mmCIF file of C-alpha atoms in Angstrom:
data_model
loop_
_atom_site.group_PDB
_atom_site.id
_atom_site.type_symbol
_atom_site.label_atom_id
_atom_site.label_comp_id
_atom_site.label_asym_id
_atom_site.label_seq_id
_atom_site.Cartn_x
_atom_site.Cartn_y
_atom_site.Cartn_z
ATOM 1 C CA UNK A 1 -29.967 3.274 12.675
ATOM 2 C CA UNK A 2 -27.611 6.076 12.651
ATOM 3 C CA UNK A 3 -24.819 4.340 13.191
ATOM 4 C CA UNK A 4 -25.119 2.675 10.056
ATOM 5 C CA UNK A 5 -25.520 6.007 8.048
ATOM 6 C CA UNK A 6 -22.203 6.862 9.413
ATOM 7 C CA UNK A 7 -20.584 3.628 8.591
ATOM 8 C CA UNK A 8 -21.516 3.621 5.529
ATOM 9 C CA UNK A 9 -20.696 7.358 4.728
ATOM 10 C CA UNK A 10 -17.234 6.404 6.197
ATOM 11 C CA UNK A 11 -16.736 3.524 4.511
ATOM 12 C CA UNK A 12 -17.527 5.366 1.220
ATOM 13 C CA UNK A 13 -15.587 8.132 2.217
ATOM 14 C CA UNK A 14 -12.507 6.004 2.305
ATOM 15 C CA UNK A 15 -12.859 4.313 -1.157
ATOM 16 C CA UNK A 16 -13.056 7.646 -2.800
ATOM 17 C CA UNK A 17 -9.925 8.441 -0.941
ATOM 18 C CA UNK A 18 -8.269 5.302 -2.062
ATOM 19 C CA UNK A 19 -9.181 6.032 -5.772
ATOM 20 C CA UNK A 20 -7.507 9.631 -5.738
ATOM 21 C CA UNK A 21 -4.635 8.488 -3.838
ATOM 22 C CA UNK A 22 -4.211 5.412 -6.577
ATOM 23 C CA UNK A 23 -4.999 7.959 -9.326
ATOM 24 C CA UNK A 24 -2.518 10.423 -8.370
ATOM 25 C CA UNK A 25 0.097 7.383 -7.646
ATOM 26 C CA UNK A 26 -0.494 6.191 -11.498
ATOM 27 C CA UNK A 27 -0.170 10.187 -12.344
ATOM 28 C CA UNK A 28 3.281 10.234 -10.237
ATOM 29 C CA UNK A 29 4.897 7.040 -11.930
ATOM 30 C CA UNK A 30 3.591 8.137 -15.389
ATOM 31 C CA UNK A 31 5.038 11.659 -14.964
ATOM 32 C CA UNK A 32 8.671 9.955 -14.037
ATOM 33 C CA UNK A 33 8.470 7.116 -16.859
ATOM 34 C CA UNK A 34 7.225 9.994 -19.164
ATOM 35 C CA UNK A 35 10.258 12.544 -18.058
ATOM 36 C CA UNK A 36 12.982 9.339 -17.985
ATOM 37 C CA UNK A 37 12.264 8.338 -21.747
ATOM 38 C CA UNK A 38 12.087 12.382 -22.871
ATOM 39 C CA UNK A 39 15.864 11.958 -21.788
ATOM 40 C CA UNK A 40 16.917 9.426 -24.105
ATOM 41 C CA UNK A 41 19.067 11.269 -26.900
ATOM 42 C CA UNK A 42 18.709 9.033 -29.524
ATOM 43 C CA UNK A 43 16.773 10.650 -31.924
ATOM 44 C CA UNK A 44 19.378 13.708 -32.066
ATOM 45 C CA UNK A 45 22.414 11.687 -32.403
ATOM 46 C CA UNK A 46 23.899 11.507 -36.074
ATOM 47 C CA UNK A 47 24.204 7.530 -35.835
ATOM 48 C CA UNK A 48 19.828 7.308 -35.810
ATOM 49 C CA UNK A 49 18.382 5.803 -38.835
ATOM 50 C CA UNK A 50 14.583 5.969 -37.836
ATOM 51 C CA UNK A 51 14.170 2.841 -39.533
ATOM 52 C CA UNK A 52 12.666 -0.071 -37.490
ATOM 53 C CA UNK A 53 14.668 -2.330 -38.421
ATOM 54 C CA UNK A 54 18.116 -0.711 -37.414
ATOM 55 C CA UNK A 55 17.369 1.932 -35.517
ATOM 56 C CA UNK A 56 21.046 2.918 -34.436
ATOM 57 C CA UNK A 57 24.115 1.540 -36.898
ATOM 58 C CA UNK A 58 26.683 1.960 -33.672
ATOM 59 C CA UNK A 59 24.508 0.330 -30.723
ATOM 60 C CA UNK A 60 21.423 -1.470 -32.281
ATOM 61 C CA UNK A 61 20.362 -3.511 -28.708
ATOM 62 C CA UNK A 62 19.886 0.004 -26.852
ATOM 63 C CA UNK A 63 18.693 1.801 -29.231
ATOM 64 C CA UNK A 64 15.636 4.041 -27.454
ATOM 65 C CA UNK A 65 15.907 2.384 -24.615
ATOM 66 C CA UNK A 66 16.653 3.221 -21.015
ATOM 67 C CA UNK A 67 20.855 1.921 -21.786
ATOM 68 C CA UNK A 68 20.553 4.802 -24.385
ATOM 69 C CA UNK A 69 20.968 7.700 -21.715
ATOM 70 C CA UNK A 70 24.510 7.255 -21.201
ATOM 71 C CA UNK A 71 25.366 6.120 -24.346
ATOM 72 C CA UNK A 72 29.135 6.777 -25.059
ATOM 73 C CA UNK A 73 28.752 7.198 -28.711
ATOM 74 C CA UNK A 74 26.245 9.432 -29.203
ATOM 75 C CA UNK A 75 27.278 12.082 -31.712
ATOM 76 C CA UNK A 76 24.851 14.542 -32.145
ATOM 77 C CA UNK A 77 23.814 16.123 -35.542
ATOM 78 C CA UNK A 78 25.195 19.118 -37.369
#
């Protein structure tokens, strides 16, 4: 009988332990998405319309997207 007590308090133990570890895996990649699109420089270059339908009148395709990072004509604002 006791043997099953501690199989199942083991077996429970190690589902919790899989849910933090998958929760703070999920944290981790949304942190690095999260810090990766903060570093697109888009919205501070003079070319930016902030319109949906043209978004940038030099590079429309990257446009706030990860190609936008290193974008070689990126002018920023006065």
């Amino acid at each position: 009988m006791e043997i099953w007590i501690i199989l199942r308090f083991s077996i429970a133990a190690a589902i919790i332990a899989l849910v933090c570890w998958s929760l703070a895996s999920a944290m981790r990649d949304s942190w690095q998405v999260a810090r990766r699109m903060h570093s697109i420089p888009c919205s501070h270059c003079r070319y930016f319309t902030n319109d949906y339908r043209l978004k940038c009148s030099v590079q429309p395709r990257s446009a706030n997207t990860e190609q936008a990072i290193d974008c070689g004509d990126y002018f920023p604002r006065a």
